[in-house]
Short mmCIF file of C-alpha atoms in Angstrom, two decimals:
data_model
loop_
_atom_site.label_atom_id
_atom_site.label_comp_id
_atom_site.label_asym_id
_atom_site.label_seq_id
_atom_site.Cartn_x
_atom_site.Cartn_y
_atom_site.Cartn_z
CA UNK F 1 11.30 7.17 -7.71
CA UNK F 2 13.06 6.62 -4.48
CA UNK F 3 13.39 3.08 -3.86
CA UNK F 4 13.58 1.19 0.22
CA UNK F 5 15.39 -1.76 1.13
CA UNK F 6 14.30 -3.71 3.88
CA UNK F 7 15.11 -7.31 5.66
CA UNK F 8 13.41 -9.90 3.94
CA UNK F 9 12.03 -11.03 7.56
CA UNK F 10 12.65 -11.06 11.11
CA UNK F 11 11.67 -12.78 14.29
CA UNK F 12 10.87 -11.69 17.79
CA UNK F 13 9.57 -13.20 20.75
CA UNK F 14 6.08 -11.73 22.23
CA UNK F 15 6.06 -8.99 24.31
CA UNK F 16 9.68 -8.03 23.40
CA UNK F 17 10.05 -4.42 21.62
CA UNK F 18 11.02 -5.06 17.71
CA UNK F 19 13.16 -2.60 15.84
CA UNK F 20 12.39 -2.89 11.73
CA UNK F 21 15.15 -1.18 10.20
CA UNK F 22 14.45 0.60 6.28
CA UNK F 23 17.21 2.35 4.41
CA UNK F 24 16.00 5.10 1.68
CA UNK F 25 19.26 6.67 0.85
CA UNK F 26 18.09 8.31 -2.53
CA UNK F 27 15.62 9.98 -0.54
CA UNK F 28 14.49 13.65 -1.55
CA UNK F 29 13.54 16.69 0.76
CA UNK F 30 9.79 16.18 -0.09
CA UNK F 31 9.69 12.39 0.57
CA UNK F 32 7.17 11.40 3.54
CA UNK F 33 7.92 7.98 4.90
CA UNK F 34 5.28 5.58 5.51
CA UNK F 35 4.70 2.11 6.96
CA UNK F 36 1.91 -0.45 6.66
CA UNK F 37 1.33 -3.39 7.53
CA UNK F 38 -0.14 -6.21 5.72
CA UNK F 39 -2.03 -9.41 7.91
CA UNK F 40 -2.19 -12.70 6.19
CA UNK F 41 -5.11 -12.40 3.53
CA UNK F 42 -5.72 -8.65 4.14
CA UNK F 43 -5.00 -5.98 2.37
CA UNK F 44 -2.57 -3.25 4.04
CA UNK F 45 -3.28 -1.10 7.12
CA UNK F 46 -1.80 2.41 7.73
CA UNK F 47 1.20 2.14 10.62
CA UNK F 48 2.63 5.56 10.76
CA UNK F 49 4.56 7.89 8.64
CA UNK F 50 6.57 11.22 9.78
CA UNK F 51 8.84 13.46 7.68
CA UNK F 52 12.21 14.58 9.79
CA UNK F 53 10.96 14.15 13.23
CA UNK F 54 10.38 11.14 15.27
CA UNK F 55 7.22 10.15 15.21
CA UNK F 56 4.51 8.36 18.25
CA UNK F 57 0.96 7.06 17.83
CA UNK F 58 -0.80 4.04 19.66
CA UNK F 59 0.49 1.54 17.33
CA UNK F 60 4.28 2.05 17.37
CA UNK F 61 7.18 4.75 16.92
CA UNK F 62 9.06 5.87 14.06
CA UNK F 63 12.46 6.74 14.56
CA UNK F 64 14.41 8.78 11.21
CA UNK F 65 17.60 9.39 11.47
CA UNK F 66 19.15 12.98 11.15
CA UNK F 67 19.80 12.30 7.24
CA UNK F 68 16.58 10.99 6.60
CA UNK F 69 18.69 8.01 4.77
CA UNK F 70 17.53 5.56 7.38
CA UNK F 71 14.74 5.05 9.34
CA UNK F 72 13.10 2.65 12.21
CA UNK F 73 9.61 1.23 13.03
CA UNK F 74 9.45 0.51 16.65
CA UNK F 75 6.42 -2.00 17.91
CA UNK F 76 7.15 -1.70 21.75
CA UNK F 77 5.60 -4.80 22.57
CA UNK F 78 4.97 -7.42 19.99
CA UNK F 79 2.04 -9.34 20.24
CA UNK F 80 1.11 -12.52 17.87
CA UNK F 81 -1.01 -10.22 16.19
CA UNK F 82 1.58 -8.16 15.29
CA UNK F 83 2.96 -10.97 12.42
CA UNK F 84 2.42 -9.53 9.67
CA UNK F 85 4.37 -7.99 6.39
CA UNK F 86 6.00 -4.75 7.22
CA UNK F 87 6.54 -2.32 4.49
CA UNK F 88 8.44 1.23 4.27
CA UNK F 89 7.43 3.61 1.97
CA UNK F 90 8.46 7.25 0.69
CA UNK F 91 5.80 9.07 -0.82
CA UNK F 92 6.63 12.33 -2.28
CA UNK F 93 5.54 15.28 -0.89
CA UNK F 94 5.26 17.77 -4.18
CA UNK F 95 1.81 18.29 -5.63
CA UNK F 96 0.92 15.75 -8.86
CA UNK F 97 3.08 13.12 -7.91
CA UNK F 98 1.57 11.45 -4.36
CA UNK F 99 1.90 7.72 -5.48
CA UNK F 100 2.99 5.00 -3.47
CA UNK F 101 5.68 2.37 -4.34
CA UNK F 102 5.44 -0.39 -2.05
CA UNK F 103 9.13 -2.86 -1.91
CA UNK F 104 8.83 -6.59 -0.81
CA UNK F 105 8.49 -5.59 2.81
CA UNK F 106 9.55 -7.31 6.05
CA UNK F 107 8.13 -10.60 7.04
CA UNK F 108 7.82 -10.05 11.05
CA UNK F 109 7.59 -13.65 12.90
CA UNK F 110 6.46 -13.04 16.65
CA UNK F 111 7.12 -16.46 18.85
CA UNK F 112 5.29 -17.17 21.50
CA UNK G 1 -18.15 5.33 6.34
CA UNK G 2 -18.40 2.43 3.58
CA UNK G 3 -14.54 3.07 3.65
CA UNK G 4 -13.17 1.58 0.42
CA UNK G 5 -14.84 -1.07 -1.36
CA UNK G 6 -14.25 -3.43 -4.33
CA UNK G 7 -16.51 -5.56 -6.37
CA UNK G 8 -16.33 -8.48 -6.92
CA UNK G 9 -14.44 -10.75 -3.99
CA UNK G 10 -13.49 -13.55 -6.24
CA UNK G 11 -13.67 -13.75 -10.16
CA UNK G 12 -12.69 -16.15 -12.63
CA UNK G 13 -11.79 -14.94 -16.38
CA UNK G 14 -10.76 -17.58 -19.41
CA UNK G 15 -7.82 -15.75 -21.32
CA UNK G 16 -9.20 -13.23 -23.68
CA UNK G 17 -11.93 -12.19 -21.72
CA UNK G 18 -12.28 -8.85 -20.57
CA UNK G 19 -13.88 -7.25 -17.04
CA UNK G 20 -13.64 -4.25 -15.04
CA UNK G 21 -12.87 -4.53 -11.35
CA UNK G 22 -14.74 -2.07 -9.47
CA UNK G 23 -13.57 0.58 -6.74
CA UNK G 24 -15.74 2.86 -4.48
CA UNK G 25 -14.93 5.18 -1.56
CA UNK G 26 -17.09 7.03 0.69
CA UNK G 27 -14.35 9.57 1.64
CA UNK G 28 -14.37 12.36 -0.89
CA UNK G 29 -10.69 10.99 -0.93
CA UNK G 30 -8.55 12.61 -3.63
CA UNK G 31 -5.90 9.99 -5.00
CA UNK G 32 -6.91 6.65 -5.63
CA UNK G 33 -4.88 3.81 -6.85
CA UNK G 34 -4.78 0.29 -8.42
CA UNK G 35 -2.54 -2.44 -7.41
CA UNK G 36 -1.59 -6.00 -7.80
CA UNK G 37 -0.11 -8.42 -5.41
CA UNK G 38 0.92 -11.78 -6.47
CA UNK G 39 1.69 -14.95 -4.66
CA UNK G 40 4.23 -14.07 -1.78
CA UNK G 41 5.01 -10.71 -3.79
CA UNK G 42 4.69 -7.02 -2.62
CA UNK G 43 2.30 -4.94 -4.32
CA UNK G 44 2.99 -2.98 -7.58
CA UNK G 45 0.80 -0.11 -8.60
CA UNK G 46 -1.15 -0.29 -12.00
CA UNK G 47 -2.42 2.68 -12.04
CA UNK G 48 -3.15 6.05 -10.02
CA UNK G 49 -4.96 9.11 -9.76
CA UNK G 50 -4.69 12.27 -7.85
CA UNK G 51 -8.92 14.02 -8.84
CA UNK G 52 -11.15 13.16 -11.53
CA UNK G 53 -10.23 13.60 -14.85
CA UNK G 54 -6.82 12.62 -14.12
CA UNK G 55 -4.91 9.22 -14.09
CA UNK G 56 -1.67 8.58 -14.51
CA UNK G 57 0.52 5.09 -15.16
CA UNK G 58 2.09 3.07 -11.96
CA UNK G 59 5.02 1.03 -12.31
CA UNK G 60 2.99 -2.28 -13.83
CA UNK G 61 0.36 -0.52 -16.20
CA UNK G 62 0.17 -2.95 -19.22
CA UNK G 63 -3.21 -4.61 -20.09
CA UNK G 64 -4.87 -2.55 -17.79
CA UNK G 65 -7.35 0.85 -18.31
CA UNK G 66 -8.14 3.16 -16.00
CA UNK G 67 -10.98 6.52 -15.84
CA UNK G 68 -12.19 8.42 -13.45
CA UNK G 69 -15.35 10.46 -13.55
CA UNK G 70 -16.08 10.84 -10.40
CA UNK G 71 -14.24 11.28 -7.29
CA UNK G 72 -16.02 8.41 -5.38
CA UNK G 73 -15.17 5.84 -8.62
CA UNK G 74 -11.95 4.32 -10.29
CA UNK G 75 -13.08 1.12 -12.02
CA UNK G 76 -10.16 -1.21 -12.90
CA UNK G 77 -10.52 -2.12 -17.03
CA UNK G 78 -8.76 -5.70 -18.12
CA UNK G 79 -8.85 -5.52 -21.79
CA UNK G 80 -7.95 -9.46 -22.94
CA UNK G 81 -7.31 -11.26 -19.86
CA UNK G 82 -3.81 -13.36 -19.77
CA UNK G 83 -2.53 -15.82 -17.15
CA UNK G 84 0.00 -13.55 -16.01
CA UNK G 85 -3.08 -11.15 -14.83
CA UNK G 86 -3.86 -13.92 -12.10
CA UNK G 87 -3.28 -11.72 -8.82
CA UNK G 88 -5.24 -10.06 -5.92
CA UNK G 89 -6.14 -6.72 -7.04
CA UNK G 90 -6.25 -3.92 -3.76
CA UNK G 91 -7.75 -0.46 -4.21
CA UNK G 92 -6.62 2.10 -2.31
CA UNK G 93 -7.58 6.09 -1.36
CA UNK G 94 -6.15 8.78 0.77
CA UNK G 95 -6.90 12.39 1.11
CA UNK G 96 -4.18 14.54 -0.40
CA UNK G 97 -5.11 18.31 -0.21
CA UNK G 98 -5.50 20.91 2.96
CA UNK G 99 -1.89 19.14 4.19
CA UNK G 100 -3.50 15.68 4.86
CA UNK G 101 -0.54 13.41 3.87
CA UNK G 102 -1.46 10.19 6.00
CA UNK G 103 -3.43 7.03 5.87
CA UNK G 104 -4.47 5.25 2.51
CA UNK G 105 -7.22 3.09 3.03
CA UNK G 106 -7.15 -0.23 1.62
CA UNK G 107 -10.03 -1.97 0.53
CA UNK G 108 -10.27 -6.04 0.75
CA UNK G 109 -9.25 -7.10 -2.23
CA UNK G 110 -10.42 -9.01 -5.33
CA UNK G 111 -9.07 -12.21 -6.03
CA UNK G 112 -8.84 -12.97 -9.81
CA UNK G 113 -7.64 -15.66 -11.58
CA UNK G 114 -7.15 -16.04 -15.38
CA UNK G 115 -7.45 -19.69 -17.05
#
């Protein structure tokens, strides 16, 4: 399975865009990135995902770079509710095999 | 929409002891999947399936049985408890056929703990 590695945490202050970098350099032509987001004593909430394209939706932007090694969660505005634990996932694509390996994530700080 | 939901919230096993968390979803989701998140940990997937009838190991299955007869059910089997099986426990389901390849729903979690 292809394996992320992301910053163990990061701070920003609110209403300042944050850029959460993941690297998935064994990455295969099938893989779909994901990110979720985990709040303190919930379980995780869908963020966005894309495949080779850049990605929108109302909660933030997802930026892949051109050899899908690297990619970028972009919150445009962080808010304190926005601290939370940020995590990248590939999920492969093929048929049979759609499971999800969540890493250690990013630990986002916002400060007020 | 129930959404995804887990029985019980909280539960508290002595070592030996075995229980079966419970999973339901409302969503005639597909895949379904078991994980485990420990104290300032990620999570780590038990176990996983993609219809009923079929499961299939995560990267943590040890100790832990999985069925599914149903597409709305995947209970969560711990055969002899053990310490090391103290964790929150998340269930999860997505729809994975007709190209939909986007949000897993969570559900809240149950909190176990094994004396």
């Amino acid at each position: 399975d292809a394996k992320t590695t992301q910053p163990n945490s990061m701070e920003s202050n609110e209403e300042e865009p944050v850029h959460l970098p993941c690297n998935h350099s064994t990455i295969s032509g099938t893989d779909y990135i994901h990110w979720y987001r985990q709040l303190p004593s919930q379980g995780p909430e869908y963020v966005i995902h894309g495949l080779t394209s850049n990605v929108n939706n109302r909660m933030a932007s997802l930026a892949i770079a051109e050899d899908r090694k690297s990619s970028t969660l972009i919150l445009h505005r962080a808010t304190l509710r926005d601290a939370a634990v940020y995590y990248c996932i590939l999920r492969a694509g093929n048929s049979g095999t759609y499971k999800y390996i969540f890493g250690t994530g990013t630990r986002l700080k916002v400060l007020a | 929409n129930a959404g995804v939901t887990q029985t019980p919230k909280f539960q508290v096993l002595k070592t030996g002891q075995s229980m079966t968390l419970q999973c339901a979803q409302d969503m005639n989701h597909e895949y379904m999947s078991w994980y485990r998140q420990d104290p300032g940990m990620g999570l780590r997937l038990i176990h996983y399936s993609v219809g009923a009838g079929i499961t299939d190991q995560g990267e943590v299955p040890n100790g832990y049985n999985v069925s599914r007869s149903t597409t709305e059910d995947f209970p969560l089997r711990l055969l002899s408890a053990a310490p090391s099986q103290t964790s929150v426990y998340f269930c999860a389901s997505n729809g994975i056929s007709g190209g939909k390849n986007n949000e897993q729903f969570f559900g809240p979690g149950t909190r176990l703990t094994v004396l």
